[in-house]
Coordinates of C-alpha atoms and ligand atoms in Angstrom, one line a residue:
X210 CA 17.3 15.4 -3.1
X211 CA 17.9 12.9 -0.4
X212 CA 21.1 11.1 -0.6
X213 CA 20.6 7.3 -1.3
X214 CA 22.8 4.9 -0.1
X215 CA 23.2 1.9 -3.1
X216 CA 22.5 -1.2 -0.5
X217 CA 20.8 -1.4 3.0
X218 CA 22.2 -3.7 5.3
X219 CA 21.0 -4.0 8.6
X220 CA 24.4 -3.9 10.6
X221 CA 24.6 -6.8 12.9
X222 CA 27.8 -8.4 12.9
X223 CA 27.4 -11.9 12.0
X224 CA 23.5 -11.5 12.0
X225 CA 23.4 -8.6 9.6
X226 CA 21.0 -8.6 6.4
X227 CA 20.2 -6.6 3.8
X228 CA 17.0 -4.9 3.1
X229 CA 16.3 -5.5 -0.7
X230 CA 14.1 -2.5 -2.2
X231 CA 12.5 -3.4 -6.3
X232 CA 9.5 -3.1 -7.7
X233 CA 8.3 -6.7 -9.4
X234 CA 10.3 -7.9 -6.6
X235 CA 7.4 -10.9 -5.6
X236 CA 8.3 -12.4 -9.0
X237 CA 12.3 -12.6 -7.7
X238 CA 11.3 -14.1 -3.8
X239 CA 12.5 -17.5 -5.1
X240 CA 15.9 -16.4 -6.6
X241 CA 16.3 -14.2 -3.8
X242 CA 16.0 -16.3 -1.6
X243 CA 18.2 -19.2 -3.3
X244 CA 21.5 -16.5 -3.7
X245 CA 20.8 -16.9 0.4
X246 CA 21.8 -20.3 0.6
X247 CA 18.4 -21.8 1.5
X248 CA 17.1 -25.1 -0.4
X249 CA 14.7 -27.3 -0.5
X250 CA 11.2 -26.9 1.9
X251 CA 10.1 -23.2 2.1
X252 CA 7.1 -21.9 4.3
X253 CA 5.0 -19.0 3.2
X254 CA 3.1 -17.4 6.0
X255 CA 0.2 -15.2 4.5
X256 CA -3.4 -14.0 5.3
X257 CA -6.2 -14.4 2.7
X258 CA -6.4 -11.3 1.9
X259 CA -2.4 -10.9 0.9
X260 CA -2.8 -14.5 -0.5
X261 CA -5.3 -13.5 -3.1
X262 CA -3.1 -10.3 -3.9
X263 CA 0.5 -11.6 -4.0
X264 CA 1.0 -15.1 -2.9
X265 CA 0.6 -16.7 -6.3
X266 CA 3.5 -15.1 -7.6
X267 CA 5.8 -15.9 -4.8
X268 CA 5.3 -19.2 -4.5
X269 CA 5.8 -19.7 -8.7
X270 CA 9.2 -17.7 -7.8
X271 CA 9.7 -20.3 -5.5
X272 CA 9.0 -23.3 -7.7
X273 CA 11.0 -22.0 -10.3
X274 CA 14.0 -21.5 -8.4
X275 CA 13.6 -25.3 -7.0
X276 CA 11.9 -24.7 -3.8
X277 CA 8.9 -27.0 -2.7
X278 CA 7.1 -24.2 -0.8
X279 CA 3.8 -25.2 1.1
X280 CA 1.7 -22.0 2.7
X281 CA 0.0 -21.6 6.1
X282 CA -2.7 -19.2 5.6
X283 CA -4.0 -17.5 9.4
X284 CA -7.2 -15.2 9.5
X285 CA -6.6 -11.3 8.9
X286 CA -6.5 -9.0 11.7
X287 CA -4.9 -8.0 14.8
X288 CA -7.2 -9.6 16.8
X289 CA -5.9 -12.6 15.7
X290 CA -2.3 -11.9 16.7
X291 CA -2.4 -14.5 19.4
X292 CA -0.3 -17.7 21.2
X293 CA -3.8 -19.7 19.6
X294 CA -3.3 -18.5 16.5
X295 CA 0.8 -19.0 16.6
X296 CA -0.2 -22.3 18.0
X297 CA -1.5 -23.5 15.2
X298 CA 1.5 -22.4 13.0
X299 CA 3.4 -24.9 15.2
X300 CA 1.0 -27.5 14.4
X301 CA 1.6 -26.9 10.6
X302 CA 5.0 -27.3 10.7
X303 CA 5.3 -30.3 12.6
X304 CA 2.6 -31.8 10.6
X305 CA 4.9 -31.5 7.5
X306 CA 8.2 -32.2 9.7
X307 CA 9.8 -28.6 8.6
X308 CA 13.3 -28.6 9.7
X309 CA 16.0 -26.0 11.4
X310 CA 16.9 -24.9 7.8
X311 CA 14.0 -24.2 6.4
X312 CA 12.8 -20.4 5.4
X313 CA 9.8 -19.1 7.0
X314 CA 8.7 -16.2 4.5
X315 CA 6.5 -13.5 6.4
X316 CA 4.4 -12.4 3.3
X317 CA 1.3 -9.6 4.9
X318 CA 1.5 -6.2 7.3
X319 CA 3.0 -6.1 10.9
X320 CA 0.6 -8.9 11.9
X321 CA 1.8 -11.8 9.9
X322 CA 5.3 -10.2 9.8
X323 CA 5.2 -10.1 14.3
X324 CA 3.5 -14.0 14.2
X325 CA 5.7 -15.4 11.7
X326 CA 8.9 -13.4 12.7
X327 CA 8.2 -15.4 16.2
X328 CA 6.7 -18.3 15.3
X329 CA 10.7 -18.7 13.5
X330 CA 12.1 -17.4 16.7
X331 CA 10.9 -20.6 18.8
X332 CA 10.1 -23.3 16.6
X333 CA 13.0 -25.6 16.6
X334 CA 14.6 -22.8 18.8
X335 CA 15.0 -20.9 15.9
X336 CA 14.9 -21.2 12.4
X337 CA 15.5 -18.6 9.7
X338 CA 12.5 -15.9 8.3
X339 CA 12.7 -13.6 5.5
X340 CA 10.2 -10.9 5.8
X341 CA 8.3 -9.7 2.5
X342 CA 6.3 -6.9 3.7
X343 CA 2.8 -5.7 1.5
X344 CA 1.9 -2.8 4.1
X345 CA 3.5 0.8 3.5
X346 CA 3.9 0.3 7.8
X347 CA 5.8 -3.0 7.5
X348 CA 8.0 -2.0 5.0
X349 CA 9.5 1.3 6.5
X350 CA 8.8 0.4 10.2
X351 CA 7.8 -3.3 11.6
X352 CA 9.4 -6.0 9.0
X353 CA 13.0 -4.4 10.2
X354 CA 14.8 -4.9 13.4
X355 CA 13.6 -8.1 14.6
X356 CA 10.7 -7.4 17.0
X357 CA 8.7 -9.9 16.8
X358 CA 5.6 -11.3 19.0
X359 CA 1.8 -11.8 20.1
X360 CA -0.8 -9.5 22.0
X361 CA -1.4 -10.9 25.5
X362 CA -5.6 -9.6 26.3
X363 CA -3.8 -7.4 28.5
X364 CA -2.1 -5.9 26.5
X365 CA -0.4 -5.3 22.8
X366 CA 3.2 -7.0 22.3
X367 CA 3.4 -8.5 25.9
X368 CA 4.8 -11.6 24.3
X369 CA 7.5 -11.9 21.9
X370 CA 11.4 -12.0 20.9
X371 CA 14.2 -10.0 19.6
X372 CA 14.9 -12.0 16.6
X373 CA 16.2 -10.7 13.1
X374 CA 15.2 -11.8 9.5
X375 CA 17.8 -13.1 7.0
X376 CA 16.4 -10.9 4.9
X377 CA 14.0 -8.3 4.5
X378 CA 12.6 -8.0 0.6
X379 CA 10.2 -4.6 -0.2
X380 CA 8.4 -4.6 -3.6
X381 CA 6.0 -1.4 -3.2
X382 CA 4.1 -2.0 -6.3
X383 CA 2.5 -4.4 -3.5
X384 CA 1.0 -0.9 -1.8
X385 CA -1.4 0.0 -4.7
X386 CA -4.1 -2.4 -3.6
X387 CA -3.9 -0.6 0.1
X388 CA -6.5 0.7 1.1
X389 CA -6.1 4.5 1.5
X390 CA -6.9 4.7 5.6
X391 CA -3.6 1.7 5.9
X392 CA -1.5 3.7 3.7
X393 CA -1.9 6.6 6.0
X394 CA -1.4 4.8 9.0
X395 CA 2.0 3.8 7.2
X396 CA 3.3 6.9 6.1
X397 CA 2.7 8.9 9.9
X398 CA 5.7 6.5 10.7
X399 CA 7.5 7.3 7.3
X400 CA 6.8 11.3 8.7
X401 CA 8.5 10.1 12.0
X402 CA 11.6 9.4 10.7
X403 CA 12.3 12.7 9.1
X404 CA 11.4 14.7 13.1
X405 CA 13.5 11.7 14.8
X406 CA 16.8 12.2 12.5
X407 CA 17.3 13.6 9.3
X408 CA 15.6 17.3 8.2
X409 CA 16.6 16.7 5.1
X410 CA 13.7 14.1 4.4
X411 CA 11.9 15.9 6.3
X412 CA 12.1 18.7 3.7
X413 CA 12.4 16.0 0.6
X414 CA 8.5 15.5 2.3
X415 CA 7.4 18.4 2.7
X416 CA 8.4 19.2 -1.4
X417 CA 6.7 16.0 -2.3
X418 CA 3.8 16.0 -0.4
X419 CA 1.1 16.0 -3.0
X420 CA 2.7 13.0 -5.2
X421 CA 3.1 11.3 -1.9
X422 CA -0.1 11.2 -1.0
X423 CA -0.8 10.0 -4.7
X424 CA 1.2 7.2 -4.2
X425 CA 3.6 8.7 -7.0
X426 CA 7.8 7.9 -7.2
X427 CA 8.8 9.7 -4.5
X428 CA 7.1 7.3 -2.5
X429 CA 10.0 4.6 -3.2
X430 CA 12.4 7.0 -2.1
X431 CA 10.8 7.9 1.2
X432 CA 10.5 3.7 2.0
X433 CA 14.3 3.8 1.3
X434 CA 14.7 6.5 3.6
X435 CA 13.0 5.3 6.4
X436 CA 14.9 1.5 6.2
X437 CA 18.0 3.4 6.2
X438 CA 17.3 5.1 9.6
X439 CA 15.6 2.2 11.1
X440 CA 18.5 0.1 9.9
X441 CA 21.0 2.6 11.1
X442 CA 19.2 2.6 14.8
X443 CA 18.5 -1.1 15.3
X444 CA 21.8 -1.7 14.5
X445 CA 23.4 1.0 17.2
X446 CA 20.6 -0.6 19.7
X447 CA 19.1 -3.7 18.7
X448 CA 17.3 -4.3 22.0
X449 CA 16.3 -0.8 22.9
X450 CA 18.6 0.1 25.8
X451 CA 18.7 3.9 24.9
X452 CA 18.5 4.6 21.2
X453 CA 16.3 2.9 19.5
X454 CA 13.4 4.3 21.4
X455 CA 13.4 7.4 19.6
X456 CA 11.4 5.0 17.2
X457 CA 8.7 5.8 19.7
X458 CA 8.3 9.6 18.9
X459 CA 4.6 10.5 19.2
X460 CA 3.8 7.2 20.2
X461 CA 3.2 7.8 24.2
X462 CA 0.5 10.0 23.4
X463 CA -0.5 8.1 20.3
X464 CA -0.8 4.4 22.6
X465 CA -3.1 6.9 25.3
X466 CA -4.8 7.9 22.5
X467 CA -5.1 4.5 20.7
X468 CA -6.2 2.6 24.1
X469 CA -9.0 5.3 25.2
X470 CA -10.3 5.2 21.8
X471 CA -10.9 1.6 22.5
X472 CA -8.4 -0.8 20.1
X473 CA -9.6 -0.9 16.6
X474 CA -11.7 2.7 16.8
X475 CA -8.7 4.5 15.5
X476 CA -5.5 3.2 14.0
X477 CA -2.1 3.0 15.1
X478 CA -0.9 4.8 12.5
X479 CA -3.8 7.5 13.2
X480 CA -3.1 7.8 16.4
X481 CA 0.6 8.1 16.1
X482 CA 0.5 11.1 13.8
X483 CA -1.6 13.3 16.3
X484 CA 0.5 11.6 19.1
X485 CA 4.0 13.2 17.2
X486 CA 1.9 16.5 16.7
X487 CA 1.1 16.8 20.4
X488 CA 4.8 15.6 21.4
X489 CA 5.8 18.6 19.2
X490 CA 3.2 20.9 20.8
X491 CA 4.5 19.7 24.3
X492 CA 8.3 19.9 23.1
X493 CA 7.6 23.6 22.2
X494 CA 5.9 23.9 25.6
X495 CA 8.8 23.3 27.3
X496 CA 11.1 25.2 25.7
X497 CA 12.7 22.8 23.9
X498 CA 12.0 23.5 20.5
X499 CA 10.9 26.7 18.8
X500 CA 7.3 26.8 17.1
X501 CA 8.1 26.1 13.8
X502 CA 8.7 22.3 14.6
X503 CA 5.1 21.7 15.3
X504 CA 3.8 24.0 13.0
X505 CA 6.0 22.5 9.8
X506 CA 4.7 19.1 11.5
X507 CA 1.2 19.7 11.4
X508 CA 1.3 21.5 8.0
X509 CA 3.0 17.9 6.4
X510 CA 0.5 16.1 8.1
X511 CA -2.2 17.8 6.9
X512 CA -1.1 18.1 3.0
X513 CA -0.8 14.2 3.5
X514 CA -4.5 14.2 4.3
X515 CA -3.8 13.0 8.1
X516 CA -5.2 13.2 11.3
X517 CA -4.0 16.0 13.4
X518 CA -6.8 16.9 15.8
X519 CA -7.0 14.7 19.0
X520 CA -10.4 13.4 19.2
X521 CA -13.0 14.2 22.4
X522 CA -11.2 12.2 25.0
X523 CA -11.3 11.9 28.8
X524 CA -8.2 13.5 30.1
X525 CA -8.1 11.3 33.5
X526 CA -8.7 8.2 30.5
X527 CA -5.7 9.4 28.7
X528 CA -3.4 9.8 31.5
X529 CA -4.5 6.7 33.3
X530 CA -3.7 4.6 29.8
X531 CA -0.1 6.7 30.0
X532 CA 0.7 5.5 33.3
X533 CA 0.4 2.0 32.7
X534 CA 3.0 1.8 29.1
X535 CA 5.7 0.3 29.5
X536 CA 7.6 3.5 29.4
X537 CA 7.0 4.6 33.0
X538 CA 9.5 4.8 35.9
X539 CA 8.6 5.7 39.2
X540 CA 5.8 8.0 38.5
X541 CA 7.9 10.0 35.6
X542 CA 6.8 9.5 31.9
X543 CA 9.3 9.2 29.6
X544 CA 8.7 11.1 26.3
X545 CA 11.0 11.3 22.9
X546 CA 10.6 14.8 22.3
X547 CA 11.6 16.9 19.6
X548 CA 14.5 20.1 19.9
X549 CA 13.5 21.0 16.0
X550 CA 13.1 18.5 12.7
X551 CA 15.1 16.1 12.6
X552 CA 16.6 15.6 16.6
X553 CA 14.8 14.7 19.4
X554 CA 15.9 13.8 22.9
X555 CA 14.2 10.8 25.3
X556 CA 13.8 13.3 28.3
X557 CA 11.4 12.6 31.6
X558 CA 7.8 14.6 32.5
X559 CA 5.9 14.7 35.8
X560 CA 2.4 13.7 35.3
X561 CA 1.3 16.5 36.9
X562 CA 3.1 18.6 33.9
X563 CA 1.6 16.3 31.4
X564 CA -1.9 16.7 32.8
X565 CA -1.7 20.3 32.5
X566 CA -0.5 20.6 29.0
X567 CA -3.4 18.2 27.6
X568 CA -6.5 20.1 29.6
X569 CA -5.8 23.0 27.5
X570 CA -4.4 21.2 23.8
X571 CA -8.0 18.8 24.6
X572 CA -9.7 21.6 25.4
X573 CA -8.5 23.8 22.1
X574 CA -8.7 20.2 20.2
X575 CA -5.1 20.1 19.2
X576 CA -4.4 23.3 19.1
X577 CA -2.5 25.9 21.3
X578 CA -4.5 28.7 22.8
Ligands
LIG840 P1 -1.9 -5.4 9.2 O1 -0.8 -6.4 9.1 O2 -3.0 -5.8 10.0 O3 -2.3 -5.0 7.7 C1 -3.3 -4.1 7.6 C2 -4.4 -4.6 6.6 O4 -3.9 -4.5 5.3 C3 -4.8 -6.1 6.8 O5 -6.1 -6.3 6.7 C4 -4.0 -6.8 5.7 O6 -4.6 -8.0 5.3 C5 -4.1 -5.8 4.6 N1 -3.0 -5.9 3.6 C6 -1.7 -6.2 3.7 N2 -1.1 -6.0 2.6 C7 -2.0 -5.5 1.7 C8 -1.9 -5.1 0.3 N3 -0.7 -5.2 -0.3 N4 -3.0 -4.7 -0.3 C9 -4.2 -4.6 0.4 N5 -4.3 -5.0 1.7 C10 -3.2 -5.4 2.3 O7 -1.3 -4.0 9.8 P2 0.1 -3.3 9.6 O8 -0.3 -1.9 9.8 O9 0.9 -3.7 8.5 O10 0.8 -3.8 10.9 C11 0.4 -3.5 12.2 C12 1.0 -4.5 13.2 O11 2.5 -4.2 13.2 C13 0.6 -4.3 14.6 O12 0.3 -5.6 15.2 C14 1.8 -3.7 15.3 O13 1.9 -4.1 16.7 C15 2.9 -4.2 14.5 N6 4.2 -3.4 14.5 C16 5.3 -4.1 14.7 C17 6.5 -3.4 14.7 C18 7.8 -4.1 14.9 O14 8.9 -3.5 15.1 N7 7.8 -5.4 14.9 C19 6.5 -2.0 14.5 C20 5.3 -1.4 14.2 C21 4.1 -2.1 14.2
LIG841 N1 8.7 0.2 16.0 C1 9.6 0.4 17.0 C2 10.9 -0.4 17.0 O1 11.1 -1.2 16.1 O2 11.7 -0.3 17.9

């Protein structure tokens, strides 16, 4: 069984903040959000897809506790993770003259949590966001830590600020109107955790897999699980000067993957889960690991019903999308890779090296010779 701690807090000095995890916790937003100190004007920022599902009952949480919320509702989708679309946050608020004390509450997946998260970053110069995540991703991954930001059309997350919530609150009865293809793309990062630090959840995943997938209890233990890393890694490296980006195990390959696919054809979440399984695969290339790690890997991933096999992609494409991330320096990749579940190690690769190793995993489709 893995070993719970009783409260998350997201250790920050004088910016720390817990990470609340209840089911029925919607219903409690208001109250919640009151026993922080906040009064008066709150903003709910929503889709209309997570306003149909959930909004109702956060805003009469709200209303009971005293708040006079108003919601800004922005269309659904990552395309529309833009300055236009922030831009016309800003126009809301000033509209209805929201002050520097007022709560924005981030109430959707990544998207509105990433838009909303920055939108509170720079209005006023800051003012304080709660984040109330409805996506299995944004509640183990994205709506902790404070990363917040816009796509650029060069380029994903170009734009954006460090900037933490005052509070992150996780009711995952909100997950059983996912659809099934987002709540895979959710728990590849939920997998991540267990190769990037603790074998014991790892193994707590493996023994679960089947009610996982089902959506069953053990699901709320795995969220837990993962906030309790991500908490515990944010706060020994809030702005990912070494640390923290072992949070980016599997996802070199998994952005090369993801941007050759074109944007949109496969998932982030899709892509990461065959990205970890070929940073395994190259790990145990290189000696680093033995071949059990990518073996156990790919045997979770597939009793979870995910992708493991890479699909028919240019090699020169996926090496030409590798060299432009953000994670290149002077013609070396960097990599998290893995020495065995539950450690890994940010270590450097020639290109050359890289190259070679996905001709023949392309070739085999995943798969060693
Ligand atoms: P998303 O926000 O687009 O949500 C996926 C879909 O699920 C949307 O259509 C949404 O409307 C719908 N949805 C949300 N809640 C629902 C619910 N309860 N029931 C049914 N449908 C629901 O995608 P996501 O996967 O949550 O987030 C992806 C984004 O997160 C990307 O933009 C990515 O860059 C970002 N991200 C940020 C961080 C970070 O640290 N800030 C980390 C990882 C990812
Ligand atoms: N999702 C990676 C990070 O928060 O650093």
């Amino acid at each position: 069984m893995v070993k719970l701690m009783p409260k998350i807090t997201v250790q920050l000095e004088d910016r720390s903040y817990p990470i609340v995890i209840e089911n029925g916790l919607l219903d409690a937003v208001g109250a919640r959000c009151a026993s922080l100190g906040f009064v008066g004007q709150a903003v709910v920022v929503t889709n209309p897809v997570v306003s149909a599902l959930c909004a109702k009952r956060v805003m009469a949480s709200l209303k009971r506790t005293g708040f006079a919320p108003f919601i800004i509702t922005l269309p659904d989708g990552e395309r529309y993770k833009t300055l236009k679309t922030v831009s016309s946050v800003y126009d809301a608020l000033v509209k209805r003259r929201v002050e520097r004390r007022t709560p924005i509450i981030a109430l959707g997946g990544g998207v509105i949590g990433d838009m909303a998260g920055f939108v509170a970053a720079t209005y006023l110069r800051g003012v304080p966001y709660i984040q109330v995540p409805t996506t299995l991703l944004s509640q183990v991954d994205s709506s902790v830590g404070g990363k917040t930001g816009v796509n650029h059309p060069n380029g994903k997350n170009l734009i954006g600020a460090f900037y933490q919530p005052r509070a992150v609150f996780i009711d995952p009865e909100t997950l059983d109107t996912l659809s099934e293809r987002e709540f895979k793309a959710g728990l590849a990062e939920v997998i991540k955790y267990g190769v990037i630090s603790d074998e014991r959840f790892f193994n707590f995943l493996e023994k679960n897999a089947k009610t996982l997938a089902q959506r069953g209890l053990p699901l709320v233990k795995a969220i837990k699980r993962s906030c309790e890393i991500k908490a515990a890694v944010v706060a020994s490296d809030e702005r990912e000067s070494g640390l923290r980006a072992i949070l980016n195990f599997g996802h070199t390959f998994g952005h090369a993957i993801e941007a050759t696919a074109g944007y949109g054809r496969i998932k982030h979440g899709e892509a990461v889960s065959i990205g970890m399984l070929l940073a395994a695969r190259f790990s145990f290339k290189r000696g680093l690991c033995g071949a059990e790690a990518p073996e156990r890997l790919e045997k979770l991933l597939l009793a979870l019903g995910m992708k493991t096999h890479i699909p028919r992609l240019p090699v020169p494409a996926l090496m030409r999308a590798m060299t432009l991330d953000k994670k290149v320096s002077a013609g070396r990749l960097r990599f998290v890779l893995t020495r065995g579940i539950g450690r890994v190690e940010v270590l450097q690769a020639d290109a050359g090296e890289v190259e070679a190793f996905l001709r023949v995993i392309t070739v085999n489709r995943g798969r060693e010779p």
